[in-house]
Amino acid sequence: MNVDADVIIVGAGPAGSSAAYHLARLGRRILLLEKGRFPRDKSCGDGLTRSSVRILASMGVLPKLDGARKISGSRVFMRGQGHRDFLYPQGLGEPDHGLVVPRFRLDQAICDRAVESGADLREKVLVQALVYENNVPALDVICDGVSTRLKAPVIVAADGATSRLAIQAGLADRVSRNLGIAIRGYYAGIEGLQDLLEIYMPLMDPTDSFILPSYGWVFPTDRDTANIGVGIFDRRDGISVRDLMDRFLEYLQQTDSRFRGMTSQGAWLGAPLNFAFRPDRCYGNGILLVGDAAGLISPFTGEGIAYALESGQIAADAIHRNLRNSRVSPDLSDYALMLERRFLGYFETGHQSARRYLFLWHVLESTFHNEKPLFALCRKAALYPEGIGESNPSQILDDVSPLIDRGGLRVREDLLAVGELLIHALRRDWPFLARLSAAGQGDPGVPFRPALLLLLSAALKPSHVDREVLHWASCSVELGYLSALAHLSIEEEAWQTQFAEDRPANWGTMLAVMAGDFLLSKAYELSARLGGGVTLALADAMSLVSEGRVREQRSAFRQDLSEMEYLETLTLKMATLFELPCQLGAQFSAFTQEEEAAIRLFGRNLGLAFTLTDQVLEWTGKSSELGKLMSCDRNRGVYSWPVLRSLRTGGLATPTTAILEETLAEAGHYADVARESLAVFGNEPAAQTLRRLAGYAVDRKAGSNPDLRALL
Amino acid sequence: MEGALTVADERTREVVQLLISRGGKRLRPALLLLSARYGNGNEEQLLKAAAGLELIHVASLYHDDVMDRAMTRRAAATANGSWGNSVATMGGVFLFAKAISLISSLGSSANQITGTATCRLCAGQLREAENAFNVDITVDEHLEILNLKTATLFELPCQLGMLLSPCNPEQATALTCYGNRLGLAFQLVDDALDWEGDKESLGKTPLSDIREGVYSLPVIHVLESSGSQSQRLRSLLIQRRLSEADVLEIKRIVHDSGGVSVALEKARELVMDAKKQVSILPAGFPLTSLRALADFCLTRTN
């Protein structure tokens, strides 16, 4: 049987052209079919995030986009609550900006690049039907008015949100409930546009009585022109997207002087939005879906170009790896696995996804100005244009890799394995949490985190335990800590004074309680698999930490706390967190009773040294991110040790330098005790590393140039 | 339970013993001890398990009260009402930690099924929150959520009771099914009770639930049926702010369309089924109690 190409790609938008480019570069014969003729227009916001720009740079498309408007981040307006900026950090490599490029220009540029690389582009081709001959796919098409059949072992469906190929291949329902719709127009005469993608959420219905799952955008295309549009995720009876657009424009003109004199440039253009991403329905017999056809659109910001480009590349890799014989369609199942891994938690899988987004929307709206850790993370994950963990390393945990002894410790590998388990433990029930816990998973280096203490403690003595068991135990401990972090995000309310009817819903508190409970239950479930001893250690630690936090809250505003009382509470709520992983490490290795006591003593003192140092650093503006998250809340009467000391001696709430220095000296003392407690372990590499960590708890010096290669 | 909650610090003790000291139905310990009557288990272990289960339940009440912003429970102030959200939440975590500490000593299987059950419980709560304002939710989806959220903690006592005091497998299955039906029926009756009373006056609970987009079976039944009443209810529910008149109209529609009676009928069926499940058990005191417990669930309707 003769075939017409190795791969036929239907649709020459960003996803299709990306797949064509990558496959052509790998030496494959490609037919790229386009129903229109270039240049042609598409409805889109035209915003390219930095991720998109980076992919385009790697494909060599960027020179063709010379002169396009550069973007330094996004500005999100939350109805009635002002705005927040999410800027691309500088100094993390080029390109460090986004772009706004009209699709009229962008699509042609990417397609040209695919053609330059060897793809065979056919324009004005209408695809009629997907058929199979001897189990190999073929397409009945009309080309220049002539019907013909094109064959290839693999078809890539890049035919957009309402992909007919997906329906014909049985990968999409004829009527998808998950289709949204967006509409855009170009406007001129806008004053003072900045180089930010502006996003407005949420919008209200025409009667102004209920919130729609929708957003509006203003993306600057030039100095005073912009692409303005609205998108709605969930089609509702009686809601017209054109009405919504009218109202959005009116809102901009009435509330923001920049838009007062704007004029329309041409007609509006609308397009459906497909959010129905499901990895298991992204491939079939000899066919793959990419980009919009696969439902790869962010449910928060409507972004789709980066995912289109990336899914095209992932599809190309999967096809190239598996395609050996032009007469047999290859097994394409690893495409689904790769997509799932890549986009986990950002695009959710399964039928509950649409609902879950609404819940997160409520949370985002009601916690827009809340700086507690859980909400800051959610906001970043949902609204930061690239999402969390992508070329935006989480800086919550310090990198301590220079402190790790190179003598045969494999902690980086182990920590990566623990990270994978964390994702695995959460992904099925609540993928968004998996995404949050995966923050920073891609970072180089060794983060200072509980799993590190567990692994190093276990490495003090020869262990006969399977490494996997250590990984699971680490995972359980980290879930417990994530739970504590979620519960820390709970806000107090001034609700006693309000009537029930006027109270805003407490979505933030609800999420914090539920996420915290869920994470704690997961921690428990995992520990139970490892035996009652692990559960008992976890349970005892959690009860001590919660007791410490209850005591702390109930001693609020008390200035007569004795040093002993204060340190007791601090030991309960903070030192316990450092002691638990050390204790578990000991449980899995052949520790004597004396040795176990020694490593636990180390953990406790390390925790005190670390916490007291953070309390001092708070006043120098240099405390660690973790320290900020766990920090005391002066306004609510929860004092740090230097503050309490100052208040007790009749001073101000701002401690003197002398008090700060004394506190630092105390921290140094605890670090010394920690180091000394390791004497029983001699000079093993793990013992040396732990000693260095005790020093780091106080001096916070971990070197600026981590030598990663030595760790691997 | 008191043994597990012994804390030296007085202010912590006050927080964590708040609800336990107020009593309660102790349904879950009762179910566990009744289920254990069909075998020959160790008394001390059974008591530990029973205490652990009640502590998990009470811990969940602390957290429910925070989420519901409930100021009173059993006619006295809640933990959050007395000391605020953080203290109440951490108090709940303390109780949960003490519960699993008790259960961790009961052997690997008991520990593992409890771990799985607590995850199901939390997953059910998340699912419920995710479905806030979902006017397209079906009765089946709703029951699935109740299965996770409520029935899990009724099945678990039966499972633990039988694990620690083994009986024959048929009896074990029957008891687990019994626990499941009983849990569902309890929740359905609870939700239906919120709609009872004079339909011209505002009740308290359904009002706040409806404002927060949490719909129970009486509402979902009407939403799922076709017709103008259903359409009207839908358009009322999705509004951002509900006036008093809106709430009264919602209440009237739900009553007139038979939502409440459908929910109660469903609860009655479940109770019948629960009793049928245990009919294979030998006659005697435990069986009589299990049946009485099932009937008790319905008598609360009046």
PDB file of C-alpha atoms in Angstrom, chain A residues 13-187:
ATOM      1  CA  GLY A  13      -2.454  26.867  13.198  1.00  0.00           C
ATOM      2  CA  PRO A  14       0.215  27.015  15.924  1.00  0.00           C
ATOM      3  CA  ALA A  15      -0.321  23.392  17.074  1.00  0.00           C
ATOM      4  CA  GLY A  16      -0.333  21.873  13.584  1.00  0.00           C
ATOM      5  CA  SER A  17       2.592  23.915  12.317  1.00  0.00           C
ATOM      6  CA  SER A  18       4.584  23.166  15.468  1.00  0.00           C
ATOM      7  CA  ALA A  19       4.036  19.424  14.982  1.00  0.00           C
ATOM      8  CA  ALA A  20       4.916  19.806  11.269  1.00  0.00           C
ATOM      9  CA  TYR A  21       8.084  21.755  12.020  1.00  0.00           C
ATOM     10  CA  HIS A  22       9.354  19.313  14.630  1.00  0.00           C
ATOM     11  CA  LEU A  23       8.564  16.221  12.569  1.00  0.00           C
ATOM     12  CA  ALA A  24      10.126  17.706   9.427  1.00  0.00           C
ATOM     13  CA  ARG A  25      13.277  18.481  11.392  1.00  0.00           C
ATOM     14  CA  LEU A  26      13.366  14.845  12.476  1.00  0.00           C
ATOM     15  CA  GLY A  27      13.394  13.882   8.811  1.00  0.00           C
ATOM     16  CA  ARG A  28       9.779  12.806   8.475  1.00  0.00           C
ATOM     17  CA  ARG A  29       7.711  13.380   5.342  1.00  0.00           C
ATOM     18  CA  ILE A  30       4.897  15.717   6.303  1.00  0.00           C
ATOM     19  CA  LEU A  31       1.714  16.821   4.567  1.00  0.00           C
ATOM     20  CA  LEU A  32       0.295  19.917   6.252  1.00  0.00           C
ATOM     21  CA  LEU A  33      -3.312  20.596   5.195  1.00  0.00           C
ATOM     22  CA  GLU A  34      -4.946  23.998   5.666  1.00  0.00           C
ATOM     23  CA  LYS A  35      -8.551  24.746   4.783  1.00  0.00           C
ATOM     24  CA  GLY A  36      -7.869  28.463   4.183  1.00  0.00           C
ATOM     25  CA  ARG A  37      -5.156  30.318   2.322  1.00  0.00           C
ATOM     26  CA  PHE A  38      -2.401  32.291   4.077  1.00  0.00           C
ATOM     27  CA  PRO A  39      -2.422  34.899   5.346  1.00  0.00           C
ATOM     28  CA  ARG A  40      -5.673  34.217   7.143  1.00  0.00           C
ATOM     29  CA  ASP A  41      -7.227  35.499  10.365  1.00  0.00           C
ATOM     30  CA  LYS A  42      -8.306  33.754  13.587  1.00  0.00           C
ATOM     31  CA  SER A  43     -10.164  34.906  16.667  1.00  0.00           C
ATOM     32  CA  CYS A  44      -7.744  34.996  19.568  1.00  0.00           C
ATOM     33  CA  GLY A  45      -6.384  37.296  22.248  1.00  0.00           C
ATOM     34  CA  ASP A  46      -3.059  37.299  20.378  1.00  0.00           C
ATOM     35  CA  GLY A  47      -1.135  37.161  23.670  1.00  0.00           C
ATOM     36  CA  LEU A  48       2.064  35.124  23.689  1.00  0.00           C
ATOM     37  CA  THR A  49       3.348  34.278  27.156  1.00  0.00           C
ATOM     38  CA  ARG A  50       7.053  34.027  27.797  1.00  0.00           C
ATOM     39  CA  SER A  51       6.790  30.240  27.501  1.00  0.00           C
ATOM     40  CA  SER A  52       5.361  30.682  24.005  1.00  0.00           C
ATOM     41  CA  VAL A  53       8.077  33.127  23.050  1.00  0.00           C
ATOM     42  CA  ARG A  54      10.746  30.737  24.275  1.00  0.00           C
ATOM     43  CA  ILE A  55       9.340  27.883  22.233  1.00  0.00           C
ATOM     44  CA  LEU A  56       9.083  30.128  19.175  1.00  0.00           C
ATOM     45  CA  ALA A  57      12.697  31.204  19.732  1.00  0.00           C
ATOM     46  CA  SER A  58      13.825  27.577  19.826  1.00  0.00           C
ATOM     47  CA  MET A  59      11.942  26.958  16.572  1.00  0.00           C
ATOM     48  CA  GLY A  60      13.621  29.909  14.878  1.00  0.00           C
ATOM     49  CA  VAL A  61      10.314  31.759  14.380  1.00  0.00           C
ATOM     50  CA  LEU A  62      11.214  34.805  16.454  1.00  0.00           C
ATOM     51  CA  PRO A  63      13.081  36.740  13.706  1.00  0.00           C
ATOM     52  CA  LYS A  64       9.874  36.674  11.648  1.00  0.00           C
ATOM     53  CA  LEU A  65       8.030  38.452  14.484  1.00  0.00           C
ATOM     54  CA  ASP A  66      10.384  41.392  14.659  1.00  0.00           C
ATOM     55  CA  GLY A  67       8.801  44.589  15.940  1.00  0.00           C
ATOM     56  CA  ALA A  68       5.922  42.911  17.785  1.00  0.00           C
ATOM     57  CA  ARG A  69       4.822  44.478  21.055  1.00  0.00           C
ATOM     58  CA  LYS A  70       6.806  43.143  24.017  1.00  0.00           C
ATOM     59  CA  ILE A  71       5.080  42.180  27.252  1.00  0.00           C
ATOM     60  CA  SER A  72       6.605  42.070  30.739  1.00  0.00           C
ATOM     61  CA  GLY A  73       3.837  40.180  32.527  1.00  0.00           C
ATOM     62  CA  SER A  74       0.143  40.360  33.252  1.00  0.00           C
ATOM     63  CA  ARG A  75      -2.159  42.532  35.319  1.00  0.00           C
ATOM     64  CA  VAL A  76      -5.246  40.870  36.695  1.00  0.00           C
ATOM     65  CA  PHE A  77      -8.215  43.020  37.695  1.00  0.00           C
ATOM     66  CA  MET A  78     -10.588  41.366  40.132  1.00  0.00           C
ATOM     67  CA  ARG A  79     -14.014  42.928  40.039  1.00  0.00           C
ATOM     68  CA  GLY A  80     -14.323  45.606  42.701  1.00  0.00           C
ATOM     69  CA  GLN A  81     -10.965  44.729  44.247  1.00  0.00           C
ATOM     70  CA  GLY A  82      -8.336  46.533  42.195  1.00  0.00           C
ATOM     71  CA  HIS A  83      -5.577  44.640  40.468  1.00  0.00           C
ATOM     72  CA  ARG A  84      -2.449  42.583  40.940  1.00  0.00           C
ATOM     73  CA  ASP A  85       0.572  42.315  38.662  1.00  0.00           C
ATOM     74  CA  PHE A  86       2.322  39.079  37.826  1.00  0.00           C
ATOM     75  CA  LEU A  87       5.638  40.047  36.284  1.00  0.00           C
ATOM     76  CA  TYR A  88       8.200  37.841  34.622  1.00  0.00           C
ATOM     77  CA  PRO A  89      11.275  37.694  36.822  1.00  0.00           C
ATOM     78  CA  GLN A  90      14.350  39.120  35.140  1.00  0.00           C
ATOM     79  CA  GLY A  91      17.738  37.505  34.936  1.00  0.00           C
ATOM     80  CA  LEU A  92      16.505  33.982  34.260  1.00  0.00           C
ATOM     81  CA  GLY A  93      17.690  33.812  30.677  1.00  0.00           C
ATOM     82  CA  GLU A  94      16.450  35.089  27.342  1.00  0.00           C
ATOM     83  CA  PRO A  95      13.892  35.733  26.065  1.00  0.00           C
ATOM     84  CA  ASP A  96      12.499  37.182  29.264  1.00  0.00           C
ATOM     85  CA  HIS A  97       9.332  38.716  27.847  1.00  0.00           C
ATOM     86  CA  GLY A  98       6.054  37.862  26.185  1.00  0.00           C
ATOM     87  CA  LEU A  99       4.693  39.282  22.928  1.00  0.00           C
ATOM     88  CA  VAL A 100       1.412  40.282  21.385  1.00  0.00           C
ATOM     89  CA  VAL A 101       1.213  39.147  17.765  1.00  0.00           C
ATOM     90  CA  PRO A 102      -2.034  39.098  15.774  1.00  0.00           C
ATOM     91  CA  ARG A 103      -2.837  35.596  14.606  1.00  0.00           C
ATOM     92  CA  PHE A 104      -2.998  36.914  11.057  1.00  0.00           C
ATOM     93  CA  ARG A 105       0.769  37.297  11.311  1.00  0.00           C
ATOM     94  CA  LEU A 106       1.709  34.629  13.852  1.00  0.00           C
ATOM     95  CA  ASP A 107       0.153  31.644  12.094  1.00  0.00           C
ATOM     96  CA  GLN A 108       1.827  32.487   8.821  1.00  0.00           C
ATOM     97  CA  ALA A 109       5.213  32.903  10.515  1.00  0.00           C
ATOM     98  CA  ILE A 110       5.067  29.488  12.205  1.00  0.00           C
ATOM     99  CA  CYS A 111       3.732  27.788   9.102  1.00  0.00           C
ATOM    100  CA  ASP A 112       6.468  29.361   6.954  1.00  0.00           C
ATOM    101  CA  ARG A 113       9.024  27.966   9.355  1.00  0.00           C
ATOM    102  CA  ALA A 114       7.504  24.474   9.043  1.00  0.00           C
ATOM    103  CA  VAL A 115       7.639  24.750   5.247  1.00  0.00           C
ATOM    104  CA  GLU A 116      11.267  25.954   5.359  1.00  0.00           C
ATOM    105  CA  SER A 117      12.054  22.858   7.395  1.00  0.00           C
ATOM    106  CA  GLY A 118      10.603  20.573   4.745  1.00  0.00           C
ATOM    107  CA  ALA A 119       6.871  20.218   5.461  1.00  0.00           C
ATOM    108  CA  ASP A 120       4.663  20.068   2.374  1.00  0.00           C
ATOM    109  CA  LEU A 121       1.865  22.645   2.836  1.00  0.00           C
ATOM    110  CA  ARG A 122      -1.394  22.257   0.884  1.00  0.00           C
ATOM    111  CA  GLU A 123      -3.810  25.169   1.182  1.00  0.00           C
ATOM    112  CA  LYS A 124      -7.528  25.246   0.426  1.00  0.00           C
ATOM    113  CA  VAL A 125      -7.928  21.593   1.333  1.00  0.00           C
ATOM    114  CA  LEU A 126     -11.241  20.498   2.846  1.00  0.00           C
ATOM    115  CA  VAL A 127     -11.132  17.316   4.889  1.00  0.00           C
ATOM    116  CA  GLN A 128     -14.351  15.338   4.423  1.00  0.00           C
ATOM    117  CA  ALA A 129     -13.899  12.124   6.365  1.00  0.00           C
ATOM    118  CA  LEU A 130     -11.517   9.958   8.348  1.00  0.00           C
ATOM    119  CA  VAL A 131     -11.508   6.388   7.031  1.00  0.00           C
ATOM    120  CA  TYR A 132      -9.377   3.312   7.657  1.00  0.00           C
ATOM    121  CA  GLU A 133      -7.829   1.001   5.075  1.00  0.00           C
ATOM    122  CA  ASN A 134      -6.365  -2.181   6.562  1.00  0.00           C
ATOM    123  CA  ASN A 135      -6.356  -0.471   9.924  1.00  0.00           C
ATOM    124  CA  VAL A 136      -4.288   2.438   8.592  1.00  0.00           C
ATOM    125  CA  PRO A 137      -5.974   5.856   8.603  1.00  0.00           C
ATOM    126  CA  ALA A 138      -6.712   7.887   5.501  1.00  0.00           C
ATOM    127  CA  LEU A 139      -8.490  11.147   4.766  1.00  0.00           C
ATOM    128  CA  ASP A 140     -11.040  11.833   2.064  1.00  0.00           C
ATOM    129  CA  VAL A 141     -10.350  15.408   1.040  1.00  0.00           C
ATOM    130  CA  ILE A 142     -11.368  17.933  -1.572  1.00  0.00           C
ATOM    131  CA  CYS A 143      -8.360  19.688  -3.012  1.00  0.00           C
ATOM    132  CA  ASP A 144      -8.839  22.332  -5.734  1.00  0.00           C
ATOM    133  CA  GLY A 145     -12.342  20.986  -6.314  1.00  0.00           C
ATOM    134  CA  VAL A 146     -11.098  17.435  -6.778  1.00  0.00           C
ATOM    135  CA  SER A 147     -11.935  14.597  -4.364  1.00  0.00           C
ATOM    136  CA  THR A 148      -9.032  12.447  -3.381  1.00  0.00           C
ATOM    137  CA  ARG A 149      -7.851  10.145  -0.620  1.00  0.00           C
ATOM    138  CA  LEU A 150      -4.648  10.824   1.329  1.00  0.00           C
ATOM    139  CA  LYS A 151      -3.009   8.094   3.389  1.00  0.00           C
ATOM    140  CA  ALA A 152      -0.450   8.039   6.180  1.00  0.00           C
ATOM    141  CA  PRO A 153       0.170   5.827   9.189  1.00  0.00           C
ATOM    142  CA  VAL A 154      -0.434   8.792  11.494  1.00  0.00           C
ATOM    143  CA  ILE A 155      -2.889  11.681  11.317  1.00  0.00           C
ATOM    144  CA  VAL A 156      -2.501  14.709  13.590  1.00  0.00           C
ATOM    145  CA  ALA A 157      -5.791  16.529  14.207  1.00  0.00           C
ATOM    146  CA  ALA A 158      -4.971  20.209  14.681  1.00  0.00           C
ATOM    147  CA  ASP A 159      -8.364  21.317  13.449  1.00  0.00           C
ATOM    148  CA  GLY A 160      -9.368  23.459  16.407  1.00  0.00           C
ATOM    149  CA  ALA A 161     -11.855  23.582  19.257  1.00  0.00           C
ATOM    150  CA  THR A 162     -14.667  21.947  17.297  1.00  0.00           C
ATOM    151  CA  SER A 163     -12.389  19.315  15.752  1.00  0.00           C
ATOM    152  CA  ARG A 164     -14.411  17.194  13.354  1.00  0.00           C
ATOM    153  CA  LEU A 165     -11.637  14.650  13.190  1.00  0.00           C
ATOM    154  CA  ALA A 166     -11.839  14.147  16.950  1.00  0.00           C
ATOM    155  CA  ILE A 167     -15.551  13.393  16.627  1.00  0.00           C
ATOM    156  CA  GLN A 168     -15.007  11.055  13.664  1.00  0.00           C
ATOM    157  CA  ALA A 169     -12.287   9.216  15.556  1.00  0.00           C
ATOM    158  CA  GLY A 170     -14.624   8.789  18.520  1.00  0.00           C
ATOM    159  CA  LEU A 171     -12.419  10.993  20.725  1.00  0.00           C
ATOM    160  CA  ALA A 172     -14.995  13.732  21.288  1.00  0.00           C
ATOM    161  CA  ASP A 173     -18.732  13.863  21.712  1.00  0.00           C
ATOM    162  CA  ARG A 174     -20.754  15.443  18.991  1.00  0.00           C
ATOM    163  CA  VAL A 175     -22.089  18.038  21.396  1.00  0.00           C
ATOM    164  CA  SER A 176     -19.535  18.873  24.021  1.00  0.00           C
ATOM    165  CA  ARG A 177     -20.830  20.385  27.224  1.00  0.00           C
ATOM    166  CA  ASN A 178     -17.473  21.891  27.913  1.00  0.00           C
ATOM    167  CA  LEU A 179     -17.353  24.314  25.003  1.00  0.00           C
ATOM    168  CA  GLY A 180     -17.049  27.966  25.902  1.00  0.00           C
ATOM    169  CA  ILE A 181     -16.920  30.894  23.556  1.00  0.00           C
ATOM    170  CA  ALA A 182     -14.731  33.961  23.071  1.00  0.00           C
ATOM    171  CA  ILE A 183     -15.011  37.061  20.925  1.00  0.00           C
ATOM    172  CA  ARG A 184     -12.526  39.803  20.133  1.00  0.00           C
ATOM    173  CA  GLY A 185     -12.114  43.082  18.269  1.00  0.00           C
ATOM    174  CA  TYR A 186      -9.222  45.436  17.543  1.00  0.00           C
ATOM    175  CA  TYR A 187      -9.361  48.961  18.984  1.00  0.00           C
TER     176      TYR A 187
END
